[in-house]
PDB file of C-alpha atoms in Angstrom:
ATOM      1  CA  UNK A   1      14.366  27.695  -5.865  1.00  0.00           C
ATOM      2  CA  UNK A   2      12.403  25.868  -3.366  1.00  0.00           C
ATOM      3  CA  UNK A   3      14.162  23.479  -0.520  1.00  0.00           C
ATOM      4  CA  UNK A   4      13.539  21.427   1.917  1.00  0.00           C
ATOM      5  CA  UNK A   5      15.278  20.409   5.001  1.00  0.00           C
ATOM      6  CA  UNK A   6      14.674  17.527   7.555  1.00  0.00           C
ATOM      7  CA  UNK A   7      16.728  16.241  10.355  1.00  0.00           C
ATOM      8  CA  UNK A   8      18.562  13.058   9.637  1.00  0.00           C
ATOM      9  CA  UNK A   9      17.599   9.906  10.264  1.00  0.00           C
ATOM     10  CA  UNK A  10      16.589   7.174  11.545  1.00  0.00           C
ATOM     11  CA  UNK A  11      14.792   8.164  14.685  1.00  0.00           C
ATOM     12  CA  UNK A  12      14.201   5.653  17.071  1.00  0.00           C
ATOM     13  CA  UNK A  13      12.126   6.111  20.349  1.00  0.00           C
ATOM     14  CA  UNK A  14      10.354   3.483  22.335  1.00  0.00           C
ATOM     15  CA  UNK A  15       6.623   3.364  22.645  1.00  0.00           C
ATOM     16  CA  UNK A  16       4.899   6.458  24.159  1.00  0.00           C
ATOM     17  CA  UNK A  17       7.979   8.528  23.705  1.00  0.00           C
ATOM     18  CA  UNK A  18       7.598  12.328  22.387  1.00  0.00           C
ATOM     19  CA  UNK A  19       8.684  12.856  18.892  1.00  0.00           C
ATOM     20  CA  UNK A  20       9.587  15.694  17.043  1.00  0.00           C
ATOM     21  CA  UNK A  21      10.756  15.619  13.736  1.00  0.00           C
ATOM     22  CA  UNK A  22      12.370  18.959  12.334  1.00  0.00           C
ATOM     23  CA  UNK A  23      11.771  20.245   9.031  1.00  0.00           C
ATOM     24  CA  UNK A  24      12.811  24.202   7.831  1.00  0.00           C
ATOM     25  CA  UNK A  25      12.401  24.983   4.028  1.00  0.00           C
ATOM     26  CA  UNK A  26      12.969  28.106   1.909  1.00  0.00           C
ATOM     27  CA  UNK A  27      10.619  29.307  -0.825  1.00  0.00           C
ATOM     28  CA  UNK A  28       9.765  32.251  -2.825  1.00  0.00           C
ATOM     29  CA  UNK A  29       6.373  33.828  -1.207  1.00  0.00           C
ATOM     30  CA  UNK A  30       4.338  31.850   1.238  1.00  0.00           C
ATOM     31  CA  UNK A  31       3.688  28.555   0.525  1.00  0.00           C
ATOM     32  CA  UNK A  32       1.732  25.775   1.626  1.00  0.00           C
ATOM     33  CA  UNK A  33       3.023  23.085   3.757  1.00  0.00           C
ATOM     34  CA  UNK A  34       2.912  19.362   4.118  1.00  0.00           C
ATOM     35  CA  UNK A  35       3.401  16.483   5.995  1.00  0.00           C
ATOM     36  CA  UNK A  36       3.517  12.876   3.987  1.00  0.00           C
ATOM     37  CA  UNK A  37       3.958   9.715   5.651  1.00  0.00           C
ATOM     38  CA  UNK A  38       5.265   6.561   3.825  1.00  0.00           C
ATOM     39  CA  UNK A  39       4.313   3.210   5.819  1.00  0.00           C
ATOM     40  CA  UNK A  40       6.632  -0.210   4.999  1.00  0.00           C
ATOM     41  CA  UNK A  41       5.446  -1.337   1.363  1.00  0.00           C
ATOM     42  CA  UNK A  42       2.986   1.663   0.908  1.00  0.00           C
ATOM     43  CA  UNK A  43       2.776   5.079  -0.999  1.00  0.00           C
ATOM     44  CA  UNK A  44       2.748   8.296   0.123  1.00  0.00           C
ATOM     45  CA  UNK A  45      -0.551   9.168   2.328  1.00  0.00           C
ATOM     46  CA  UNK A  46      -0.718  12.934   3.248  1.00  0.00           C
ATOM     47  CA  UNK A  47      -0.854  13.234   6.934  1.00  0.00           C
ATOM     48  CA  UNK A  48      -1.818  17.018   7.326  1.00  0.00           C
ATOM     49  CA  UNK A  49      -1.026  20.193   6.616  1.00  0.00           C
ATOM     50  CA  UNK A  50      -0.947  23.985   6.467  1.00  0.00           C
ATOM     51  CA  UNK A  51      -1.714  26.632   4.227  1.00  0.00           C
ATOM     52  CA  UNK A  52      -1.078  29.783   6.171  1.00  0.00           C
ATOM     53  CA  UNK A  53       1.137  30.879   8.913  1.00  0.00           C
ATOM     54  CA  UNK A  54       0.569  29.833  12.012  1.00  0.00           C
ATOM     55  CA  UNK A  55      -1.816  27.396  11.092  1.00  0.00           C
ATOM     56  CA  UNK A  56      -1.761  24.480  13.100  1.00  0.00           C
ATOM     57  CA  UNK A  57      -2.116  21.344  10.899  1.00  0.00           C
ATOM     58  CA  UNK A  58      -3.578  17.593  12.810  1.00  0.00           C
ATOM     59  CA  UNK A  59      -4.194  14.293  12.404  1.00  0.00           C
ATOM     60  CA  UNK A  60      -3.766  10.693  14.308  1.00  0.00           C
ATOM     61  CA  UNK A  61      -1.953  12.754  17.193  1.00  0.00           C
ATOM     62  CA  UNK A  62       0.711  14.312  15.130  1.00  0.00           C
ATOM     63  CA  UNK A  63       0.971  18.102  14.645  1.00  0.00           C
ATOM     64  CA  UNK A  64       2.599  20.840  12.894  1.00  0.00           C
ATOM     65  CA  UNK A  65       2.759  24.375  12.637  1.00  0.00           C
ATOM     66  CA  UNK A  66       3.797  26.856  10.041  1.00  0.00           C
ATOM     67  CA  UNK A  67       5.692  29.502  11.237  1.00  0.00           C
ATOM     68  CA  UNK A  68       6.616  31.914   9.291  1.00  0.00           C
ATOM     69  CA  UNK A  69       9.528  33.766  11.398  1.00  0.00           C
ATOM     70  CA  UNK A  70      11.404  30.624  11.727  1.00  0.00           C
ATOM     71  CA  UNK A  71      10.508  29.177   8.378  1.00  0.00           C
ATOM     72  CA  UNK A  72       9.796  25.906   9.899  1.00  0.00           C
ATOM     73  CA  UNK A  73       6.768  23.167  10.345  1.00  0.00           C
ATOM     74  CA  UNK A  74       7.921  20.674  12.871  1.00  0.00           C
ATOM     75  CA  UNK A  75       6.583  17.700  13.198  1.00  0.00           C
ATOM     76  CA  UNK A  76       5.350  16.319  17.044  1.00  0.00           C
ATOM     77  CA  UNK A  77       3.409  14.106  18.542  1.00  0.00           C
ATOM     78  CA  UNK A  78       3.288  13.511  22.207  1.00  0.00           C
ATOM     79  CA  UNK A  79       3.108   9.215  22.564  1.00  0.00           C
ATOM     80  CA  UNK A  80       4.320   6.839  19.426  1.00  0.00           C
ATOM     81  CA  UNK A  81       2.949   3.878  19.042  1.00  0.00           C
ATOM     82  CA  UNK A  82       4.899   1.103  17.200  1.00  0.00           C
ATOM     83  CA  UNK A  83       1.925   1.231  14.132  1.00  0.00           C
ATOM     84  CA  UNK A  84       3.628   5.225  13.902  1.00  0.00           C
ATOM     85  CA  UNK A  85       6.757   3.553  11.999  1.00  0.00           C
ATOM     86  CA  UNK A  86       7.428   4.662   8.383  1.00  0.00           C
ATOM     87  CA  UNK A  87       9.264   7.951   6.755  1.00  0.00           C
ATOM     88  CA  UNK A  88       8.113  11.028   7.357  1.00  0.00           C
ATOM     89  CA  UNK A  89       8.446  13.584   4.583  1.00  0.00           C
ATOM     90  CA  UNK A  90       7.832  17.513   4.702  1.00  0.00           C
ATOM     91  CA  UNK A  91       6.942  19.302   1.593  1.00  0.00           C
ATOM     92  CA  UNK A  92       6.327  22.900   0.592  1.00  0.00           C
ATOM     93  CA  UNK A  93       4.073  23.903  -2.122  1.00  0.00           C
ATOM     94  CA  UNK A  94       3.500  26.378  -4.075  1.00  0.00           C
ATOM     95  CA  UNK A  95       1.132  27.544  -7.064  1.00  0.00           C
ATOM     96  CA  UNK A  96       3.178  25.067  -9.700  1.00  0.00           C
ATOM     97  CA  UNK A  97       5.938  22.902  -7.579  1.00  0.00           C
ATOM     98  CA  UNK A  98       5.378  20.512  -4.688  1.00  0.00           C
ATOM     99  CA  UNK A  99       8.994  20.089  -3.182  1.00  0.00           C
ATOM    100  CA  UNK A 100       9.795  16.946  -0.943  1.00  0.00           C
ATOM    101  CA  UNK A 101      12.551  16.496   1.659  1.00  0.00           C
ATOM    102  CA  UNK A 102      14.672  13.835   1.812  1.00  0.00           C
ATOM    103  CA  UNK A 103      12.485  11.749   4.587  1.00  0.00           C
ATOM    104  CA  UNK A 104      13.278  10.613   8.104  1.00  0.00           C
ATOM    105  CA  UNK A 105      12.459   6.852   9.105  1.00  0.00           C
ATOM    106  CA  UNK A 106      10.786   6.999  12.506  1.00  0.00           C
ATOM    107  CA  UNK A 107      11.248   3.347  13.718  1.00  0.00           C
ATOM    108  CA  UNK A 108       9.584   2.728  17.361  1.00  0.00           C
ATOM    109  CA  UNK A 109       9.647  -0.144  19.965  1.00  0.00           C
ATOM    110  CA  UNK A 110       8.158  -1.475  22.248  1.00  0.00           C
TER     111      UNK A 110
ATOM    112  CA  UNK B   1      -9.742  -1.999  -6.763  1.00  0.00           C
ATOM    113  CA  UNK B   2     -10.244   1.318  -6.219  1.00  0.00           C
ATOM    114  CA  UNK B   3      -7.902   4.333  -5.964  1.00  0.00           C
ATOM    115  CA  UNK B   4      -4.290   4.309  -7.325  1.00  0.00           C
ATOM    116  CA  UNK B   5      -2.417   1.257  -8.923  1.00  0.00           C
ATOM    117  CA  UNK B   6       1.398   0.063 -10.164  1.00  0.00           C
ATOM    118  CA  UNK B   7       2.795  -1.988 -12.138  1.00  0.00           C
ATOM    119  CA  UNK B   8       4.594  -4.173 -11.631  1.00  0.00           C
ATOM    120  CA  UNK B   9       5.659  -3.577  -8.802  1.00  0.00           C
ATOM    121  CA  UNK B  10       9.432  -4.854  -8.787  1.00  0.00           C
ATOM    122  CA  UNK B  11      10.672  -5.123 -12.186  1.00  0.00           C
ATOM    123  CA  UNK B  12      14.545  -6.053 -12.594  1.00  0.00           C
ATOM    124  CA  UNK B  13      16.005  -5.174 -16.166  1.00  0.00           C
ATOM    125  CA  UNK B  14      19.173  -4.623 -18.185  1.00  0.00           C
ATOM    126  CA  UNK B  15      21.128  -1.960 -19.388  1.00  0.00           C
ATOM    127  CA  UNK B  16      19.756  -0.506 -22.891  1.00  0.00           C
ATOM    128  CA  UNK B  17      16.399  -2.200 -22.319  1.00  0.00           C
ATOM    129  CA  UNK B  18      13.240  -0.652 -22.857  1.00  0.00           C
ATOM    130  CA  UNK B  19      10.970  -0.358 -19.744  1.00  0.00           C
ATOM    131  CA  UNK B  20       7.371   0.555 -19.307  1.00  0.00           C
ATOM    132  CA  UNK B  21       6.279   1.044 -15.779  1.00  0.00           C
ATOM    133  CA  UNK B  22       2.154   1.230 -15.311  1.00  0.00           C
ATOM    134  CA  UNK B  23      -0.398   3.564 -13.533  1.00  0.00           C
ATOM    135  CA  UNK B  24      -3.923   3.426 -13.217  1.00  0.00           C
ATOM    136  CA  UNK B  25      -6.157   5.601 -11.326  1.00  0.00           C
ATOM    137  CA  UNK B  26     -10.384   4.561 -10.950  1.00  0.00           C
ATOM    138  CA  UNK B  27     -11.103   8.719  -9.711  1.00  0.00           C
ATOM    139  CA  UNK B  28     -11.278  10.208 -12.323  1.00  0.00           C
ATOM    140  CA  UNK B  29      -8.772  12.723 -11.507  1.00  0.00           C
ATOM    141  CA  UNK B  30      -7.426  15.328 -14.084  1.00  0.00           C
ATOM    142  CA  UNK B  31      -3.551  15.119 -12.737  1.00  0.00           C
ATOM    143  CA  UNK B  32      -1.020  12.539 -13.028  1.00  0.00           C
ATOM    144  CA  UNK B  33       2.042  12.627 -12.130  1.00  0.00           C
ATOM    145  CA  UNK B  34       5.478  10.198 -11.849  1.00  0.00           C
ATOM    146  CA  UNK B  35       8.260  10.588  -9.292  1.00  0.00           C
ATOM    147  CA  UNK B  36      11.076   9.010  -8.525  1.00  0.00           C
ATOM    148  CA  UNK B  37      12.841   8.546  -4.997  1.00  0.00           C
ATOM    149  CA  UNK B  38      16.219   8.009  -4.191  1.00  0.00           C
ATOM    150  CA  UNK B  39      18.005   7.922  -0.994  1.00  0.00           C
ATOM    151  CA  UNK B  40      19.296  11.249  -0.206  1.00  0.00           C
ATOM    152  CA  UNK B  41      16.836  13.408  -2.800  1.00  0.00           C
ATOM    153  CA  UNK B  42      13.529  12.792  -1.370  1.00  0.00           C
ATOM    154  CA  UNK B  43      11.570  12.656  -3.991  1.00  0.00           C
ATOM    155  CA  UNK B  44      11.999  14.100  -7.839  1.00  0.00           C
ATOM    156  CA  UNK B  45       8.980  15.238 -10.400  1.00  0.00           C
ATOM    157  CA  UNK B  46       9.561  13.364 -13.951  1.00  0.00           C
ATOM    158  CA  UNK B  47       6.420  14.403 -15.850  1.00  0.00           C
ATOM    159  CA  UNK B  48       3.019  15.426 -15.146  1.00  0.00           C
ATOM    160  CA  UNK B  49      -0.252  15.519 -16.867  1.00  0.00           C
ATOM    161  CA  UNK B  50      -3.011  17.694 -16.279  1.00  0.00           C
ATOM    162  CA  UNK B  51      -5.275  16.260 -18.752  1.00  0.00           C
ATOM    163  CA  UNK B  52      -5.596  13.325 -21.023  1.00  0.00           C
ATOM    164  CA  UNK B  53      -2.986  14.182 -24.323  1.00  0.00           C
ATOM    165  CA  UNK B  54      -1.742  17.082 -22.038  1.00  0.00           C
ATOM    166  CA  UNK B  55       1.764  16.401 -20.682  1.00  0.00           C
ATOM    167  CA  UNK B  56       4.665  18.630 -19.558  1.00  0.00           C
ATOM    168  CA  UNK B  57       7.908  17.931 -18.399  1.00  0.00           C
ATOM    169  CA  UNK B  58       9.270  17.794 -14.157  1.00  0.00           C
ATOM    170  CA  UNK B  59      12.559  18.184 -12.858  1.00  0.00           C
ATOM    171  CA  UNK B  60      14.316  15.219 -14.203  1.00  0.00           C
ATOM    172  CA  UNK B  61      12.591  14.212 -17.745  1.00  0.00           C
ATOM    173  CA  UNK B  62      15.524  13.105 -19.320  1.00  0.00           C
ATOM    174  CA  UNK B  63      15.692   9.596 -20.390  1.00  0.00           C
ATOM    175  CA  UNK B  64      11.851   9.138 -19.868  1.00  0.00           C
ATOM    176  CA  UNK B  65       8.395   9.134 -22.327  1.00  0.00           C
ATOM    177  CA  UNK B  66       5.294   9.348 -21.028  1.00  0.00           C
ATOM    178  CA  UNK B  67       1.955   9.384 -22.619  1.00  0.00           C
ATOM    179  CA  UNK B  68      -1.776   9.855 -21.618  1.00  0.00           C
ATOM    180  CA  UNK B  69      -4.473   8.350 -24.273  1.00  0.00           C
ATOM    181  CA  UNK B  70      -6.729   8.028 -21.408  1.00  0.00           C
ATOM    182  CA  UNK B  71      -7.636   9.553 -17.829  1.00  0.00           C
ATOM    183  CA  UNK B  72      -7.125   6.799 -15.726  1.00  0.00           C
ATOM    184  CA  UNK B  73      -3.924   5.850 -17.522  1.00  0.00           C
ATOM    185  CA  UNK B  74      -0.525   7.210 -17.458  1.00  0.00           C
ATOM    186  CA  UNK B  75       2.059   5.057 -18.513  1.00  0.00           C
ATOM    187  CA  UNK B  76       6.298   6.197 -18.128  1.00  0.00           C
ATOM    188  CA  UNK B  77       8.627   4.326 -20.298  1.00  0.00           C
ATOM    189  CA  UNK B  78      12.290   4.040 -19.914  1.00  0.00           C
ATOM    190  CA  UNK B  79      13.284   4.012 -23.636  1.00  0.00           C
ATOM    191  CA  UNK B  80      17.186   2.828 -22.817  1.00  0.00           C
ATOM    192  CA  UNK B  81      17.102   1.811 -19.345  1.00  0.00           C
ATOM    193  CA  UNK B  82      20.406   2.947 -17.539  1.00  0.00           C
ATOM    194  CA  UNK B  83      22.010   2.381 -13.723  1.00  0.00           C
ATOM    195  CA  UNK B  84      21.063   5.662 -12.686  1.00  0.00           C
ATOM    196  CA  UNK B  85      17.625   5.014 -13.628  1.00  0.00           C
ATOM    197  CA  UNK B  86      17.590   2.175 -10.937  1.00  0.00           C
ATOM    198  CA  UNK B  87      14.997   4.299  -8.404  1.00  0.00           C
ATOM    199  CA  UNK B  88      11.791   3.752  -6.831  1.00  0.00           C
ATOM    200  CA  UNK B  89       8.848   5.015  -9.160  1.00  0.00           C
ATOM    201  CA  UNK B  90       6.116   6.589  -7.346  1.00  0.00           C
ATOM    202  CA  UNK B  91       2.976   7.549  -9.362  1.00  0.00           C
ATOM    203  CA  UNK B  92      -0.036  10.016  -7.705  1.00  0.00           C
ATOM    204  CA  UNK B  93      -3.118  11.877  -9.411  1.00  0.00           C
ATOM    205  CA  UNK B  94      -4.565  14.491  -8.131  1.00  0.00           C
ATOM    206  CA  UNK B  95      -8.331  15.897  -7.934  1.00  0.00           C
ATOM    207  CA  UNK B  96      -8.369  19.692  -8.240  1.00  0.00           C
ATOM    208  CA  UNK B  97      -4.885  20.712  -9.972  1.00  0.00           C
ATOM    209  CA  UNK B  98      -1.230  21.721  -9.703  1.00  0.00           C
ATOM    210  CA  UNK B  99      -1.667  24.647  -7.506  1.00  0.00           C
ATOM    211  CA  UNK B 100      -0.350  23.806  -4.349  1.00  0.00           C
ATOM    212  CA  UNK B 101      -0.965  26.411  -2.638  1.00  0.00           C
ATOM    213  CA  UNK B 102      -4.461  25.616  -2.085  1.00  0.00           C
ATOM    214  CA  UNK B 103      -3.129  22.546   0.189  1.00  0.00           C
ATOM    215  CA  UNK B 104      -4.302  20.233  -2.291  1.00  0.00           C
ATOM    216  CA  UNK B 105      -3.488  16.585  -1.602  1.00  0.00           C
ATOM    217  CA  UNK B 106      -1.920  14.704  -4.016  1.00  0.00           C
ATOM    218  CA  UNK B 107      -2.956  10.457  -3.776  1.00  0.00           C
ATOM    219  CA  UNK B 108       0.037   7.915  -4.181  1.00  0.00           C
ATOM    220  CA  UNK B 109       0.340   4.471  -5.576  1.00  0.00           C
ATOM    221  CA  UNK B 110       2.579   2.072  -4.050  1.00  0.00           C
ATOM    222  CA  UNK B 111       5.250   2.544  -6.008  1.00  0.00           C
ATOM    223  CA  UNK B 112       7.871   0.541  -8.826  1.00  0.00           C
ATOM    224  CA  UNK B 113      11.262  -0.920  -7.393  1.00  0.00           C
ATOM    225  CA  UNK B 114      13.053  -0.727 -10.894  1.00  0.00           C
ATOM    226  CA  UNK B 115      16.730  -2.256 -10.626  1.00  0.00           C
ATOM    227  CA  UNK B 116      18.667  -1.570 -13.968  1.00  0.00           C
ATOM    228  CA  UNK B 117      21.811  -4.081 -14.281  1.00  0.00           C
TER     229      UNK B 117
END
């Protein structure tokens, strides 16, 4: 079956720090891939994604891309900002199961 | 309001009880679906819907009831509410299907803090 894997968390960084948040999966085929981000008392929002390998998936300065060889769709961005705190889940999908990872709580300072 | 809505949204109860825990969507959408979260398993599919009287079960059904008289409504009941059902309850509809390879996006509500004593 489908899993996914994300680094452990929490990650903490002060403000303007480079993040990277790791996420590998395995699935039958090619699937899609996601990034969801959970802010403090909200829902899941989807923050981007990628349907194809090496697609490069953006949005609010974050970025991710699918590659294939490594099975992998890391999450970056290059300067948190203290309003970038929440969990940060990766997903694969694929024609009938959307699979979640466990989450990693990004917490940032000033 | 518009978009995706719970409730309530804590809801303490005790053992053997009968829960219902409340979604209600203003798009429109075909799809429902309920997860639940706990720490360590991300996130875990307990029933979908793709239409109104169409439902089918998710990875962890057991223990649960849903029902869909109406689009915008998709109610999950705990029939005999037990400890391990103490979770957050996350429900999301979505526009276009089930197929995610498309890169649909699925649209959350804010979720149900359910503690079971």
């Amino acid at each position: 079956g489908n899993s996914v894997t994300q680094m452990e968390g929490p990650v903490t960084l002060s403000e303007e720090a480079f993040l990277t948040i790791n996420c590998t999966y395995t699935a039958t085929g090619y699937p899609s891939l996601f990034w969801y981000v959970q802010y403090p008392g909200e829902g899941l929002q989807l923050l981007l994604k990628a349907t194809k390998a090496d697609d490069k998936g953006s949005n609010k300065g974050f970025e991710a891309t699918y590659r294939k060889e490594t099975t992998s769709f890391h999450l970056e961005k290059g300067s948190v900002q203290v309003s970038d705190s929440a969990v940060y889940f990766c997903s694969t999908g694929t024609a009938s199961k959307l699979t979640f990872g466990t989450g990693t709580r990004l917490q940032v300072t000033l | 309001d518009a978009g995706i809505t719970q409730s309530p949204r804590y809801k303490i109860t005790e053992t053997g009880r009968q829960v219902t825990l409340m979604c209600h969507q203003t798009w429109s959408h075909s799809y429902m679906f309920w997860y639940r979260q706990d720490l360590g398993h991300g996130l875990r599919l307990i029933y979908y819907s793709a239409a109104a009287d169409i439902t089918d079960k998710g990875e962890v059904p057991d223990g649960y009831v849903v029902s869909r008289s109406k689009t915008e409504n998709f109610p999950l009941t705990l029939e005999s509410a037990t400890r391990s059902q103490t979770s957050v309850y996350f429900c999301a509809s979505s526009e276009s299907g089930y197929n995610w390879l498309k890169g649909d996006e699925q649209y959350f509500g804010p979720g149900t803090r359910l503690t079971v004593t």
